[in-house]
Short mmCIF file of C-alpha atoms and ligand atoms in Angstrom, two decimals:
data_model
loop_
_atom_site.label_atom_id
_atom_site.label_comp_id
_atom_site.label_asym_id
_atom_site.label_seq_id
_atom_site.Cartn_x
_atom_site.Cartn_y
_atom_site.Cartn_z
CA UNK A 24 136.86 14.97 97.62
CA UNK A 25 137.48 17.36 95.26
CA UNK A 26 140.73 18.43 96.72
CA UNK A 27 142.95 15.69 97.31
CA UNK A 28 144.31 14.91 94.26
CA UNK A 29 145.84 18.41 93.42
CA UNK A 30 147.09 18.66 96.90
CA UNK A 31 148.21 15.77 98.92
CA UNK A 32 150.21 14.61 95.75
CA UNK A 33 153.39 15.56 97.40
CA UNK A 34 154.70 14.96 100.41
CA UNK A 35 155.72 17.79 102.82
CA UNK A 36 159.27 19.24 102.29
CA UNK A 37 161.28 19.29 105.55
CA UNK A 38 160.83 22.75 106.03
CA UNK A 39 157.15 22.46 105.78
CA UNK A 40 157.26 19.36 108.41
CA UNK A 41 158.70 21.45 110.55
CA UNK A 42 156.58 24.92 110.03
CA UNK A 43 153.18 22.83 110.60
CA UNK A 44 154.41 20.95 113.88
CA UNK A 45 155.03 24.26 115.19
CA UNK A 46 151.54 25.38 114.02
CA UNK A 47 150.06 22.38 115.94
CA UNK A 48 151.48 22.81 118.92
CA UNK A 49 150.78 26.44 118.89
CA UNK A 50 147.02 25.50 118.06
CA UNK A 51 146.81 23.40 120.71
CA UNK A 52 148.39 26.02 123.26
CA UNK A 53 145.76 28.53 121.77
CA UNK A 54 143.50 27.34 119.48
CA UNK A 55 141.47 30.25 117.40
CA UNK A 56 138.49 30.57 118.99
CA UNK A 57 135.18 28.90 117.23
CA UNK A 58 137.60 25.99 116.05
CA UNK A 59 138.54 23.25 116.79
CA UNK A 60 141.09 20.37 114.94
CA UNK A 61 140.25 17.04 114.58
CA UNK A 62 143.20 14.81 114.91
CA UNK A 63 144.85 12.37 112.86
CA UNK A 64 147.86 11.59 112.30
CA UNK A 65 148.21 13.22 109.03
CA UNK A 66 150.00 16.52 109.10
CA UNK A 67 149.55 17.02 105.50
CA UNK A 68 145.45 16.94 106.01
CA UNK A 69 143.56 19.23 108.68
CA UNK A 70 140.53 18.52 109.64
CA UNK A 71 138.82 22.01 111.46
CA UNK A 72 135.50 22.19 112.92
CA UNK A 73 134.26 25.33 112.95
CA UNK A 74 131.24 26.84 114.73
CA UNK A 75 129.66 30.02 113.52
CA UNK A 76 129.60 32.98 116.31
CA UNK A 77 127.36 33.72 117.99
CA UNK A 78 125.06 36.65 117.38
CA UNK A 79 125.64 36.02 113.03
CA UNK A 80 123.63 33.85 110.77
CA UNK A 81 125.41 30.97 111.63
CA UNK A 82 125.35 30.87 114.99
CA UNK A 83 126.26 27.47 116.24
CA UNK A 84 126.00 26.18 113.18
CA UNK A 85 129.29 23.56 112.38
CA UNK A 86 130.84 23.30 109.76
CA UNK A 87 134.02 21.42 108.35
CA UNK A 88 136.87 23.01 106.86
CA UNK A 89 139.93 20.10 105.71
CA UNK A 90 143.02 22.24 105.13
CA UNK A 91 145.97 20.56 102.51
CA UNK A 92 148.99 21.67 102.82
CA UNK A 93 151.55 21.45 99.55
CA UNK A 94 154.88 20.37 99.70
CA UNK A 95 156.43 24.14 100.24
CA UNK A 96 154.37 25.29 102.49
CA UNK A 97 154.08 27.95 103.69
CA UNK A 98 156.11 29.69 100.87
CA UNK A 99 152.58 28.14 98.97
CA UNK A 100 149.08 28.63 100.26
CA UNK A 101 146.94 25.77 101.89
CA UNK A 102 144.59 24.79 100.21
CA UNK A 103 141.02 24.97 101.94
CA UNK A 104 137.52 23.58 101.49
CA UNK A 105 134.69 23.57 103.53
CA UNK A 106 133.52 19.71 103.32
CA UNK A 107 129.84 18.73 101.89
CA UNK A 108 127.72 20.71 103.60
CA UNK A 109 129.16 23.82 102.71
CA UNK A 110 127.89 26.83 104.68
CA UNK A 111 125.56 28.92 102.37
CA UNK A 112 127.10 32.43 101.25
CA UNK A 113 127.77 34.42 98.95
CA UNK A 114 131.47 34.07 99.18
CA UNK A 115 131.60 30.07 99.01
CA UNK A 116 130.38 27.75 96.46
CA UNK A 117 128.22 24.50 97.30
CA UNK A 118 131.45 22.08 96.40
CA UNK A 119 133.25 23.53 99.42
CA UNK A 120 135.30 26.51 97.61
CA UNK A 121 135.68 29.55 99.40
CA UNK A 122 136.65 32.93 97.35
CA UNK A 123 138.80 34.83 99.81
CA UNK A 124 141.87 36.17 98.35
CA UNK A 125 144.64 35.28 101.07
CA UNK A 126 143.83 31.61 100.41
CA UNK A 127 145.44 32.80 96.59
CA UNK A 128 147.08 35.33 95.45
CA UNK A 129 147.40 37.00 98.61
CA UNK A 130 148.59 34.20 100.47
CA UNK A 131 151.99 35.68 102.26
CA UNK A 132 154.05 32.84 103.97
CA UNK A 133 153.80 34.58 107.58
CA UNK A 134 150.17 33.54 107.64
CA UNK A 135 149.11 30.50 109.97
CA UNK A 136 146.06 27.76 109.23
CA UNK A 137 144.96 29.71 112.55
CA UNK A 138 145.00 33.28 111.03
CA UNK A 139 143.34 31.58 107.66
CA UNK A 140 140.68 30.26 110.01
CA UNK A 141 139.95 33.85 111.51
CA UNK A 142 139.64 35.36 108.36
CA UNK A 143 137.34 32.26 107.28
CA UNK A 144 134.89 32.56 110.09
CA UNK A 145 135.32 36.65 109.91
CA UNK A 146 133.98 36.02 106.29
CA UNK A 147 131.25 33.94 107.46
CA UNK A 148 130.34 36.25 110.47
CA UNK A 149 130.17 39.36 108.15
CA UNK A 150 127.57 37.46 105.98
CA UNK A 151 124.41 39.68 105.85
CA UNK A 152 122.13 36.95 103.77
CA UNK A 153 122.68 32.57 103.52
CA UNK A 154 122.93 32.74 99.76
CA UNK A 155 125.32 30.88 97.53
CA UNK A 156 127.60 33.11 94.77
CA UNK A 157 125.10 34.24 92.06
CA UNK A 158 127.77 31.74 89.65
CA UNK A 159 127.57 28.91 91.68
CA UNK A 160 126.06 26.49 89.21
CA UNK A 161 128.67 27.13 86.27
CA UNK A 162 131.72 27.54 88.87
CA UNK A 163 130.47 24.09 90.26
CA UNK A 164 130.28 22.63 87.04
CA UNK A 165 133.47 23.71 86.05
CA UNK A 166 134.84 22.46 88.90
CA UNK A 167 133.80 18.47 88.23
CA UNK A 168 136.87 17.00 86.93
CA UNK A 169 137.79 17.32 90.59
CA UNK A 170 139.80 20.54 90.19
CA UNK A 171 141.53 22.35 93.38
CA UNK A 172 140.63 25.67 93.88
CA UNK A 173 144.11 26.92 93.64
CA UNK A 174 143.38 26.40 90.18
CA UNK A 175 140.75 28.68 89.57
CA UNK A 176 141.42 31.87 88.45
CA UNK A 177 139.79 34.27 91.17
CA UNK A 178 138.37 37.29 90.32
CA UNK A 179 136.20 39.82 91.37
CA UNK A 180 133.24 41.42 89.63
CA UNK A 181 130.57 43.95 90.05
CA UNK A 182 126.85 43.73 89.53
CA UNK A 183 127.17 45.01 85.57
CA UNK A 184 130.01 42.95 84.66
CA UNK B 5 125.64 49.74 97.83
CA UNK B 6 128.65 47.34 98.82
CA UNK B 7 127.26 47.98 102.61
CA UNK B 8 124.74 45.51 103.15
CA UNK B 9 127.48 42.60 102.10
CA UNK B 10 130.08 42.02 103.96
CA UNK B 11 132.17 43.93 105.15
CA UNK B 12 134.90 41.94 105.38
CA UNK B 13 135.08 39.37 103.02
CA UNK B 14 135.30 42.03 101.46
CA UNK B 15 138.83 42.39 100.33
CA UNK B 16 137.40 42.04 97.64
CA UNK B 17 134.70 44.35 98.35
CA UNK B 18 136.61 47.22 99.33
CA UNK B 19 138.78 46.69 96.26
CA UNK B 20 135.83 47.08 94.33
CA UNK B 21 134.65 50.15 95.75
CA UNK B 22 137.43 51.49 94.69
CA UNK B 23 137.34 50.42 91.71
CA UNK B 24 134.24 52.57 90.66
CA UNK B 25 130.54 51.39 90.79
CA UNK B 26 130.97 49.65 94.40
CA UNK B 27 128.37 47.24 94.19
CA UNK B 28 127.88 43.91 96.28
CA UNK B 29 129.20 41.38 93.78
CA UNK B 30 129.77 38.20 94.54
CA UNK B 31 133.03 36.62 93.49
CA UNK B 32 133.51 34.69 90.72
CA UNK B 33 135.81 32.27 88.81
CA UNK B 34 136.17 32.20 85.63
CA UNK B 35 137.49 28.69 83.78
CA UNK B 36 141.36 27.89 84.15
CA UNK B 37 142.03 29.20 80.50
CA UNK B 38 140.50 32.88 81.61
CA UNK B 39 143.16 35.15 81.59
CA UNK B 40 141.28 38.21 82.54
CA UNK B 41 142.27 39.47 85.96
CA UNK B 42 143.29 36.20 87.53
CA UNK B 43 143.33 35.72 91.37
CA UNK B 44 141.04 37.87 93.83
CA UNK B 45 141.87 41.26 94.19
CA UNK B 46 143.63 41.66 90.84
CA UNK B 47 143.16 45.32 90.98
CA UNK B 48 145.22 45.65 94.52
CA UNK B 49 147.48 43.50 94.04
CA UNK B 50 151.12 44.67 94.74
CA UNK B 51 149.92 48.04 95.89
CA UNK B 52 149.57 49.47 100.05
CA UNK B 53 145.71 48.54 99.10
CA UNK B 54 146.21 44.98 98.72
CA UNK B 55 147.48 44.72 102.35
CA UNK B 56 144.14 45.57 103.92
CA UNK B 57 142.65 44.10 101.39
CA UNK B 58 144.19 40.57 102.55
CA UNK B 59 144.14 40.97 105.67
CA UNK B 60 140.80 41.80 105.90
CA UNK B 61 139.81 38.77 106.35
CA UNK B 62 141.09 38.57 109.59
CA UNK B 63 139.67 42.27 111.19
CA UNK B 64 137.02 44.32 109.09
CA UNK B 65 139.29 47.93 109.29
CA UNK B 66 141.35 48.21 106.36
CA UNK B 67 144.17 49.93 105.12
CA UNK B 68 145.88 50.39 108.50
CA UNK B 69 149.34 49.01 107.43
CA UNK B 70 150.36 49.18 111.16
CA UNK B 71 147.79 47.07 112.35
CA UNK B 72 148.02 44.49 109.62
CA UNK B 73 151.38 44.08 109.95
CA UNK B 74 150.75 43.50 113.55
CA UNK B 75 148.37 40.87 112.34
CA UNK B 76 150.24 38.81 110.64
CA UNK B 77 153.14 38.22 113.14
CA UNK B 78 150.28 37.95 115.91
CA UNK B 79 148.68 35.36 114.15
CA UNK B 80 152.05 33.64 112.72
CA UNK B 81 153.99 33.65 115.96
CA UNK B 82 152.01 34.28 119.05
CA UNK B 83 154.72 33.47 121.48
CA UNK B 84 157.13 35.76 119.33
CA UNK B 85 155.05 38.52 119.33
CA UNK B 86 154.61 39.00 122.55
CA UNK B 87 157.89 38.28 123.55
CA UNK B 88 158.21 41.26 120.53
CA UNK B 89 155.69 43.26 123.19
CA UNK B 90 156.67 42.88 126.07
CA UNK B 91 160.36 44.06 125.01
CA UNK B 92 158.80 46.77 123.04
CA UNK B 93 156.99 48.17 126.05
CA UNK B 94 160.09 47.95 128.05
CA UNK B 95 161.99 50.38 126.09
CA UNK B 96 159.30 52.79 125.58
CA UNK B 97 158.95 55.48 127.77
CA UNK B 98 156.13 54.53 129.44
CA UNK B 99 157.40 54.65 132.86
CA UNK B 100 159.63 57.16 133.70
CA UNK B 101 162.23 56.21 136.10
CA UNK B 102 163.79 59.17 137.59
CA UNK B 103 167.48 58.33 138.94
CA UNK B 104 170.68 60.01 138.48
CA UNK B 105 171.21 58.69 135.38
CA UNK B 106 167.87 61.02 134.33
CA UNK B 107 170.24 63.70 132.43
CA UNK B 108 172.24 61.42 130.14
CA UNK B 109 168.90 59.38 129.45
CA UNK B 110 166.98 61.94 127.81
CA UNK B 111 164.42 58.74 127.14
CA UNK B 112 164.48 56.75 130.17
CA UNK B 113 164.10 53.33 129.06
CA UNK B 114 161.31 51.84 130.87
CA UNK B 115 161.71 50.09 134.27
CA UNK B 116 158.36 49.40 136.07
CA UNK B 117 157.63 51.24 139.08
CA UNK B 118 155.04 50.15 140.10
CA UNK B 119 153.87 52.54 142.89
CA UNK B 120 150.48 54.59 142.86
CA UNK B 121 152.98 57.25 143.95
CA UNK B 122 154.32 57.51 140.62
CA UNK B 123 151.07 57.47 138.46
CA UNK B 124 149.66 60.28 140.84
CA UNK B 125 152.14 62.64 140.61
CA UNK B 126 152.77 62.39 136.67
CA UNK B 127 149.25 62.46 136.61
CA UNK B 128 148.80 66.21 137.99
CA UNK B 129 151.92 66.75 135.09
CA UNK B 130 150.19 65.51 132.26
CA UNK B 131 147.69 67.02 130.02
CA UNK B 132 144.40 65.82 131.47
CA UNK B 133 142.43 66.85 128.38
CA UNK B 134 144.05 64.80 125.70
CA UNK B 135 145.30 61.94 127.96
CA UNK B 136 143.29 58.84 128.37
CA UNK B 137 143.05 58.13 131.67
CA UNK B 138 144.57 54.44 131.59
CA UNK B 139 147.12 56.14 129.76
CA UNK B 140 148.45 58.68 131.90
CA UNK B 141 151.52 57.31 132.33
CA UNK B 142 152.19 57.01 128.73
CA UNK B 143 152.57 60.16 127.85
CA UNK B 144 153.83 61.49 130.83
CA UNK B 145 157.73 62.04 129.29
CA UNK B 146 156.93 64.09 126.44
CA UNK B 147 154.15 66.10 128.23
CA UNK B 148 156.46 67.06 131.56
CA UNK B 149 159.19 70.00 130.89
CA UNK B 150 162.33 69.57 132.25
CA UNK B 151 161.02 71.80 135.28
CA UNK B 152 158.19 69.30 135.83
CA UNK B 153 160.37 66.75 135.58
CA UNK B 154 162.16 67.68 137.63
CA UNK B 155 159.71 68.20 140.15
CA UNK B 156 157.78 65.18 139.63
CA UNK B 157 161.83 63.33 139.99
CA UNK B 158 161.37 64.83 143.76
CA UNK B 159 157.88 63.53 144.16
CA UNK B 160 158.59 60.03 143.19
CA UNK B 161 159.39 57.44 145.26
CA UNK B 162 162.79 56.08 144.03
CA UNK B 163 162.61 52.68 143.31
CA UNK B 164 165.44 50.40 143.64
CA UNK B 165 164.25 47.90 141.06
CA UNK B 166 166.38 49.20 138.39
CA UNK B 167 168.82 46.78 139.27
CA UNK B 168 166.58 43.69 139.43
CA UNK B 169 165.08 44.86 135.93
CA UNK B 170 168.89 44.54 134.66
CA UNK B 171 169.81 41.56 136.33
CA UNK B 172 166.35 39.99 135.23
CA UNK B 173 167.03 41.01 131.30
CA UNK B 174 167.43 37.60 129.69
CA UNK B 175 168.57 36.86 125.81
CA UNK B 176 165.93 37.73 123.55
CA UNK B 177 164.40 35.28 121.24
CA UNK B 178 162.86 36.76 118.36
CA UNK B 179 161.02 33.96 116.33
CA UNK B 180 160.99 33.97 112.52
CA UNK B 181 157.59 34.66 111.08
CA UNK B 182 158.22 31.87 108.13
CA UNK B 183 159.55 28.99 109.73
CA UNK B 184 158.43 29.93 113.50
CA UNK B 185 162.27 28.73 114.59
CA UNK B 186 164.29 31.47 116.28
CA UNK B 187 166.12 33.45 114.04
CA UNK B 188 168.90 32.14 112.05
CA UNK B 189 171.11 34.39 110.31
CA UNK B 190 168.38 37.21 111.10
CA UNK B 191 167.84 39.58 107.71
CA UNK B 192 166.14 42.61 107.62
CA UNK B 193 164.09 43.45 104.02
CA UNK B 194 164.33 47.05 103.28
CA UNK B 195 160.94 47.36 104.85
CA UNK B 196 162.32 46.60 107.95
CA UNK B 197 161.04 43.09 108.40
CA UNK B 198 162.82 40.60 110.06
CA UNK B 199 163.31 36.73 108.78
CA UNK B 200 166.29 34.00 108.75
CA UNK B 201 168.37 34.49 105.81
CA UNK B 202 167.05 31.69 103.82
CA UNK B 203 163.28 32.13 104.95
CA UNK B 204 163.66 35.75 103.38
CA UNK B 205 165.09 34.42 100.44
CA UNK B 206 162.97 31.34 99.62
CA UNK B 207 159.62 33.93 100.13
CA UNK B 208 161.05 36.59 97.44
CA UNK B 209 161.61 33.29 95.53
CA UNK B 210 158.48 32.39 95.95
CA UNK B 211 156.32 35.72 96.10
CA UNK B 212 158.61 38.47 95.11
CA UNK B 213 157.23 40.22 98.09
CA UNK B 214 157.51 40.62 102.14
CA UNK B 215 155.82 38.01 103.98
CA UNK B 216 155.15 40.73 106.48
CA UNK B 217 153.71 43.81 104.72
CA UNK B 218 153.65 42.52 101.23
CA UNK B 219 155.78 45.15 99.76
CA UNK B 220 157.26 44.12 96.57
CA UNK B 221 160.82 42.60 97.31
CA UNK B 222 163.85 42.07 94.96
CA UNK B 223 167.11 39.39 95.98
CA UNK B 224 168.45 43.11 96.73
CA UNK B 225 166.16 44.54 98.93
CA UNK B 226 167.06 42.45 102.35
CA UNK B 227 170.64 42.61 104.12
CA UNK B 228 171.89 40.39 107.36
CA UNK B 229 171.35 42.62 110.54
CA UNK B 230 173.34 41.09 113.58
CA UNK B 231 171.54 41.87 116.78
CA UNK B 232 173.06 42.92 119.80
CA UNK B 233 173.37 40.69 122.42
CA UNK B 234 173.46 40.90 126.12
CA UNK B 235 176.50 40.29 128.28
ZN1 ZN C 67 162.87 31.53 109.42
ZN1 ZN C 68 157.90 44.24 104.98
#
């Protein structure tokens, strides 16, 4: 997986142990709908099924989403993939990385894996044509040593750039 | 046009549109070493605009600070947030409890009613025209003069359940949006959002800005507040 070794390195801090219990429980209580976690016994991994609304291109389509968390959590983002195969769009590259700005730089520690997921399928949903980023190949590429997305340097582009 | 994309991934979008030629562009990453404009959003970033811009994500209407910051302690502490509500709706005037004590409580504080009686009466008060009609009773105390008020004090049906509402009140818990414990050492950022003491701290640490709203923070900009509590 291209993820793990950037992110499970560490083990969660207490704090962080504590945050993502109470985010489980809370999940299971009320889960965000079109999701569902897989579980293990590993807090440090999720594994999220998602299923694409209905009434978008993805309609019941599934998906898997594996969400690591780093040792501060939440004062530092998850990071989150979608596993191999990666829902096509324009906003998420064929190894599994998704470009949505709250899973970097605008990360803020109040969010939840549940609010990342709603944003994540609202991404999907919002999708007006199954295509991958027009940079896919070279971002892929780039990507082969196995490097997390947290990594990458994000940025945003028009058509001329 | 930026339309036919999406709307909503489209923090990035939006940003763009800003930004000038608002075309559909798909994001891209540029090696580790680029230093142009790292991270999504670069050109938001700090500003009121990158709030929507995040959040977006989550509901496709930007830029209302309000809502987002509603958002995020919806989706970081459910049970907190409504706790948050229901408290919230309590002390609003939405009911209007007419009692004795009307005069010295300019702003009744809330205490359900309950009683069709009520909703009638404030509902030949109000301003039909510019009042929703599930929300009648809403507006009721700022629409009524103090001679409606008065009148529609005759018209309603007193309720004893003032006391039980008192009685009832029980020790808020407000939950920290960080850690998702109840407060400890609650600390208010000069934006008026509410963490423990070292939750506050460790996110300006970590982010320079609120967890909440995202305004830019200093190690100055948050102070201990020390709630009331209820004897
Ligand atoms: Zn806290
Ligand atoms: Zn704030």
């Amino acid at each position: 997986m291209t993820s793990s070794s950037a992110a499970s390195r560490k083990a969660l801090s207490k704090i962080a142990c504590s945050r993502l219990q109470k985010e489980l429980v809370e999940w299971e209580v009320n889960p965000p709908t079109g999701f569902k976690h897989k579980v293990t016994d590993n807090l440090q991994r999720w594994i999220i099924e998602v299923v694409g609304a209905p009434g978008t291109l993805y309609e019941s389509e599934k998906y898997q989403l594996q969400v690591d968390f780093p040792e501060h959590y939440p004062m530092e983002a998850p990071q989150v993939i979608f596993l191999h195969p990666a829902p096509l769009h324009p906003h998420i590259y064929s190894n599994g990385h998704i470009c949505l700005d709250i899973l970097y730089d605008s990360w803020s520690p109040a969010m939840t894996v549940s609010s990342v997921c709603i944003s994540i399928l609202s991404m999907l949903s919002s999708s007006t044509a199954k295509q991958r980023p027009a940079d896919n190949d070279r971002y892929v590429k780039n990507c082969r040593n196995g490097r997390s997305p947290k990594e990458t340097r994000w940025w945003f582009h028009d058509d001329k750039v | 046009m930026v339309l036919n994309v999406d709307l909503n991934v489209p923090p990035l979008e939006s940003s763009m549109a800003d930004g000038a030629s608002g075309s559909a562009h798909p994001c891209i990453s540029q090696g580790a070493t680029v230093s142009v404009n790292p991270q999504c959003n670069h050109s938001t970033r700090g500003q009121q605009g990158a709030v929507p811009t995040s959040n977006n994500g989550l509901r496709s209407s930007p830029i209302d600070v309000e809502a987002l910051e509603d958002d995020v302690e919806m989706f970081s502490s459910l049970r907190g947030f409504s706790e948050t509500r229901n408290r919230a709706r309590r002390n609003q005037p939405v009911m209007v409890v007419l009692d004795e004590d009307l005069e010295t409580r300019p702003r009744p504080s809330g205490v359900t009613i309950g009683e069709s009686v009520t909703t009638l009466s404030l509902n030949t008060h109000a301003k039909r025209e510019r009042i929703p009609t599930n929300m009648t009773i809403i507006n009721c105390d700022l629409d009524l003069d103090p001679e409606e008020e008065n009148d529609a004090k005759k018209r309603i049906v007193m309720k004893s359940n003032l006391e039980p509402e008192k009685v009832v009140a029980k020790e808020p818990t407000f939950t920290c949006p960080v850690c998702m414990n109840p407060l400890v050492e609650a600390s208010s950022t000069i934006c008026g959002h509410i963490f423990c003491d070292s939750c506050i701290k460790a996110s300006i640490k970590a982010q320079k800005k609120c967890p909440t709203c995202r305004r830019k923070l200093t190690m100055n900009n948050f102070h201990r507040v020390y709630l009331p509590t209820i004897d």
